Short mmCIF file of C-alpha atoms in Angstrom, two decimals:
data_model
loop_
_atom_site.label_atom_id
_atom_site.label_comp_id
_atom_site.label_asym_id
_atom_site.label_seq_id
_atom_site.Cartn_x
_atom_site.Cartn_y
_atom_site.Cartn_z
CA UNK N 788 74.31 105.42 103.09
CA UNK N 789 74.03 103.21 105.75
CA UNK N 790 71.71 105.47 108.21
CA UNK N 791 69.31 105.63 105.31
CA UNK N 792 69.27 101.81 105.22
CA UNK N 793 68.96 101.49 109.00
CA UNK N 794 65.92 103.85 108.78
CA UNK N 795 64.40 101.65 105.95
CA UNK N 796 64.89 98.77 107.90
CA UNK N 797 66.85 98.49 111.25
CA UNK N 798 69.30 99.65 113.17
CA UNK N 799 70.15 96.89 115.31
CA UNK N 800 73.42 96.04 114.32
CA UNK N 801 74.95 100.05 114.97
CA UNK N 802 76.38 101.01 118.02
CA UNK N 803 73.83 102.53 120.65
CA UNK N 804 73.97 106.38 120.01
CA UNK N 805 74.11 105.61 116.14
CA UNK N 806 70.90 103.36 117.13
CA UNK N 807 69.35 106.23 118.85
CA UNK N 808 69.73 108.38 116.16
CA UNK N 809 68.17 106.67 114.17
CA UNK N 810 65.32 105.45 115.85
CA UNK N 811 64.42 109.12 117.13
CA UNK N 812 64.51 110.05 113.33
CA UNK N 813 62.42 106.84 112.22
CA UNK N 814 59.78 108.28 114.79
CA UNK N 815 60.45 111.93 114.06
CA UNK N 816 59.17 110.55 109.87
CA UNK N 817 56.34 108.30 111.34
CA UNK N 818 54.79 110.94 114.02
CA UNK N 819 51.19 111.25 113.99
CA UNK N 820 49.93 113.49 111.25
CA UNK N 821 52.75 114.35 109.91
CA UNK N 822 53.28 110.67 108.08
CA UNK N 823 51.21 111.38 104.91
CA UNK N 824 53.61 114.90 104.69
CA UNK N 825 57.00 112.42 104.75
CA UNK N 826 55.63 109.85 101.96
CA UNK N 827 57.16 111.65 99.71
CA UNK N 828 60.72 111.52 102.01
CA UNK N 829 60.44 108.05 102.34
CA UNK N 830 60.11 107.55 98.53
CA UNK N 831 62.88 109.03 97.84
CA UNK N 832 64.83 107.02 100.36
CA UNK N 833 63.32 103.94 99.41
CA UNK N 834 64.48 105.12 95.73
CA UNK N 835 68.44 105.65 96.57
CA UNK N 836 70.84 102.66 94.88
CA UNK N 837 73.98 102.26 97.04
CA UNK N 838 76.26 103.50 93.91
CA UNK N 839 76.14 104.89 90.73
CA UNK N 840 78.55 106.25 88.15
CA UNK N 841 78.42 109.28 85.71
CA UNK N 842 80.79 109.44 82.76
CA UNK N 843 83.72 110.28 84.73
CA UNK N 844 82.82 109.34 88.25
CA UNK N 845 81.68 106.79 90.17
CA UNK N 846 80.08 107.55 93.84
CA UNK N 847 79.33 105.12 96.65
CA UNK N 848 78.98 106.19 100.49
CA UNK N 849 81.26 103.64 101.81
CA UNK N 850 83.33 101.90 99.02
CA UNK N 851 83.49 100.71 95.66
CA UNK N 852 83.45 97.00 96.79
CA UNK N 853 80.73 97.77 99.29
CA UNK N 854 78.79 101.05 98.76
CA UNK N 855 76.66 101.13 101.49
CA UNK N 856 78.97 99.79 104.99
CA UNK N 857 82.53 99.64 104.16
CA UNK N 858 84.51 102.29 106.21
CA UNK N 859 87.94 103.81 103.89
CA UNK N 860 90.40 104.77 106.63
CA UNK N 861 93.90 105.86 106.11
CA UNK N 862 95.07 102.91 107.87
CA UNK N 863 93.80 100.88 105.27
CA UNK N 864 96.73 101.52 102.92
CA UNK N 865 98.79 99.17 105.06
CA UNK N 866 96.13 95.81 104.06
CA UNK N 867 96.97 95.94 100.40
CA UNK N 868 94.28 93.20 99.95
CA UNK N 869 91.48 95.49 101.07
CA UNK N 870 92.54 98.13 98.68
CA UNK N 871 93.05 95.83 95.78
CA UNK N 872 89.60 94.52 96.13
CA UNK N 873 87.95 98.16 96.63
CA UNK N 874 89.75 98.95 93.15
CA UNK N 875 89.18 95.75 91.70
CA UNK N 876 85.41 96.54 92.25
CA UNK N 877 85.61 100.51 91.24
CA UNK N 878 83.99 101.08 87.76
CA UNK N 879 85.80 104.42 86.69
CA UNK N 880 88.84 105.57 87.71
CA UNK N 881 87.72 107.96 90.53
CA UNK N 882 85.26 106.96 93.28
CA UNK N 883 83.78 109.40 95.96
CA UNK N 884 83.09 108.19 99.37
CA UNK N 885 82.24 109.97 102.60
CA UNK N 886 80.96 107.20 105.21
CA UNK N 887 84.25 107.46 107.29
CA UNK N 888 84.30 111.05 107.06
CA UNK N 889 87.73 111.12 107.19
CA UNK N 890 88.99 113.48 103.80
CA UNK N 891 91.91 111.68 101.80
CA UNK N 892 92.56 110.48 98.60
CA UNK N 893 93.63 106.58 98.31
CA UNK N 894 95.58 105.73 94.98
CA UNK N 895 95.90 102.64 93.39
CA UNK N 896 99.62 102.66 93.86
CA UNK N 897 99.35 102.49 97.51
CA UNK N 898 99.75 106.06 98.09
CA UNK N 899 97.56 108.07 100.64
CA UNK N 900 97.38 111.92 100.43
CA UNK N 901 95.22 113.62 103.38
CA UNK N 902 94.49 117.54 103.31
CA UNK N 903 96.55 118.97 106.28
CA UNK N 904 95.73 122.11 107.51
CA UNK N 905 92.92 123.75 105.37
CA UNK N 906 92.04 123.63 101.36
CA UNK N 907 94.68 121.14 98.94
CA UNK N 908 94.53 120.92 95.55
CA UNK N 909 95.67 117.17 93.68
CA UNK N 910 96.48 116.66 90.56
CA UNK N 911 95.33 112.59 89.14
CA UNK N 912 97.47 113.15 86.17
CA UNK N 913 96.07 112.35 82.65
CA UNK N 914 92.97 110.15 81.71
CA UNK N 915 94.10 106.26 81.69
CA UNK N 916 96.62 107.23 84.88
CA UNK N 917 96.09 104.90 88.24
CA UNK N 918 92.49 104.91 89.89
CA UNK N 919 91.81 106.94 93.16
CA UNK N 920 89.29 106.78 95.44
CA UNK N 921 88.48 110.27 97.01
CA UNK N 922 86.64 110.42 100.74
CA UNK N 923 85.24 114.10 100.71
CA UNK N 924 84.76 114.43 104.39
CA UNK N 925 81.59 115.52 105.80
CA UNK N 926 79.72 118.95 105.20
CA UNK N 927 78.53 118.51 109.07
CA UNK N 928 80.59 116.35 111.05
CA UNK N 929 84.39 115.38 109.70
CA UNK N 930 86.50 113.36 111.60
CA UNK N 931 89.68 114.56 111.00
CA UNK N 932 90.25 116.63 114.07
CA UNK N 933 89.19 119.83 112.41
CA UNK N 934 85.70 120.87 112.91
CA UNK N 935 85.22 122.86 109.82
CA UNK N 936 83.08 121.39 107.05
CA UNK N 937 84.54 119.40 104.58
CA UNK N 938 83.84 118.78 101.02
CA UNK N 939 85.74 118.71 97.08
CA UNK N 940 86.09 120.01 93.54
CA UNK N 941 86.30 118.32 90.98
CA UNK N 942 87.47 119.16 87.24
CA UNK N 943 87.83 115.86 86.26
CA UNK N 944 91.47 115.55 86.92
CA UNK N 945 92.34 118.03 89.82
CA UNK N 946 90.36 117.02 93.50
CA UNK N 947 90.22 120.49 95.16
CA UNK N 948 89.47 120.06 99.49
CA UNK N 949 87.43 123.15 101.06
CA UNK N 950 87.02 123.50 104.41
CA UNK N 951 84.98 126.20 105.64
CA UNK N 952 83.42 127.09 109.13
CA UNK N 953 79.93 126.52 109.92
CA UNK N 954 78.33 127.03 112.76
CA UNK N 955 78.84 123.52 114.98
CA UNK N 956 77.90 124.90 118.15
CA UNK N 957 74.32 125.62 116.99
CA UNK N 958 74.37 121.90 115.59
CA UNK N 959 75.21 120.88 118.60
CA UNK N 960 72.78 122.97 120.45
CA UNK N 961 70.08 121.56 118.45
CA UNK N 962 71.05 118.06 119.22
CA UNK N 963 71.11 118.93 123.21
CA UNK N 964 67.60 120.24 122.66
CA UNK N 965 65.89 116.43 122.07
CA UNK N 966 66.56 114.70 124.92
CA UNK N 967 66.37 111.27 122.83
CA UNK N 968 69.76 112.06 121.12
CA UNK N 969 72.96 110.69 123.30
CA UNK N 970 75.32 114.22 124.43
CA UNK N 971 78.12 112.57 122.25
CA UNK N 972 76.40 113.51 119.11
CA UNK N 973 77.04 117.08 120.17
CA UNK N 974 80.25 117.02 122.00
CA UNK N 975 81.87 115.86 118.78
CA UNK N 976 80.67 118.40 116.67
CA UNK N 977 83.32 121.20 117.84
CA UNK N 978 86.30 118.36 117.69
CA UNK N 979 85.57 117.05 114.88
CA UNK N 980 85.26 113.67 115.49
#
């Protein structure tokens, strides 16, 4: 994703407490002595590919058209030229996302469908019916308004949303506790935003 990217290069262009974030975890990876223990993390960041596809699926972080940066937000179904070209670029007919963090599932008919409420279960319909592109949320920090964990199922033709709780207030605990990382990181933990 694109905080993997930013640690492998920079972070200049992300807002400040993104920034932050990232630069306390670049030095976290390059302390003293602990370096030659983290080669082997930063070869397997240096190893991710912004998208890939399995027989069924295809998976980016941000969007088909651009893996690693592009944001999918529900308000995008009203620029059908953005969502044309996001298809346009998908290589099977479901891609995963999570860099907005916001769960929904975008069809290719214009149609958005956002879990409400808890767990929903959607049907795509056959192989060969319209593509969809599925954000899954965000095991540890969703942006929905609900704090609880978010993540899918798949079967290969039904999406199934989970939302469980976890314990944010402990995440956010741990973020107060390094005085590098900016309050906000915590504070938006338990509203889930």
């Amino acid at each position: 994703g694109n905080h993997e990217a930013a640690l492998l290069g920079s972070g200049l262009d992300f807002n400040p407490k993104a920034r932050a974030a990232i630069d306390w975890t670049r030095e976290e990876l390059n302390r003293a002595g602990e370096r030659e223990q983290n080669l082997a993390f930063w070869d397997f960041l240096g190893g991710l590919v912004p998208a890939m596809c399995d027989g069924v699926a295809m998976f980016a972080h941000g969007s088909p058209r651009d893996p690693v940066r592009e944001y999918m937000l529900p308000r995008d179904v009203r620029t059908p030229e953005k969502m044309k070209a996001c298809f346009a670029a998908q290589e099977r007919r479901i891609c995963f996302v999570g860099h907005s963090h916001v769960p929904a599932v975008y069809l290719e008919d214009g149609q958005l469908v956002r879990p409400k409420g808890g767990e929903m279960d959607f049907d795509l319909g056959p192989e060969g019916s319209q593509k969809a592109i599925v954000n899954v949320g965000s095991v540890g920090q969703p942006r929905d308004g609900d704090p609880r964990l978010s993540y899918v199922m798949f079967d290969g033709r039904r999406i199934r949303f989970v939302r469980l709780e976890y314990d944010h207030a402990a995440a956010a605990a741990a973020i107060r506790a390094v005085s590098a990382l900016p309050e906000f990181l915590a504070e938006r933990l338990a509203v889930g935003r």
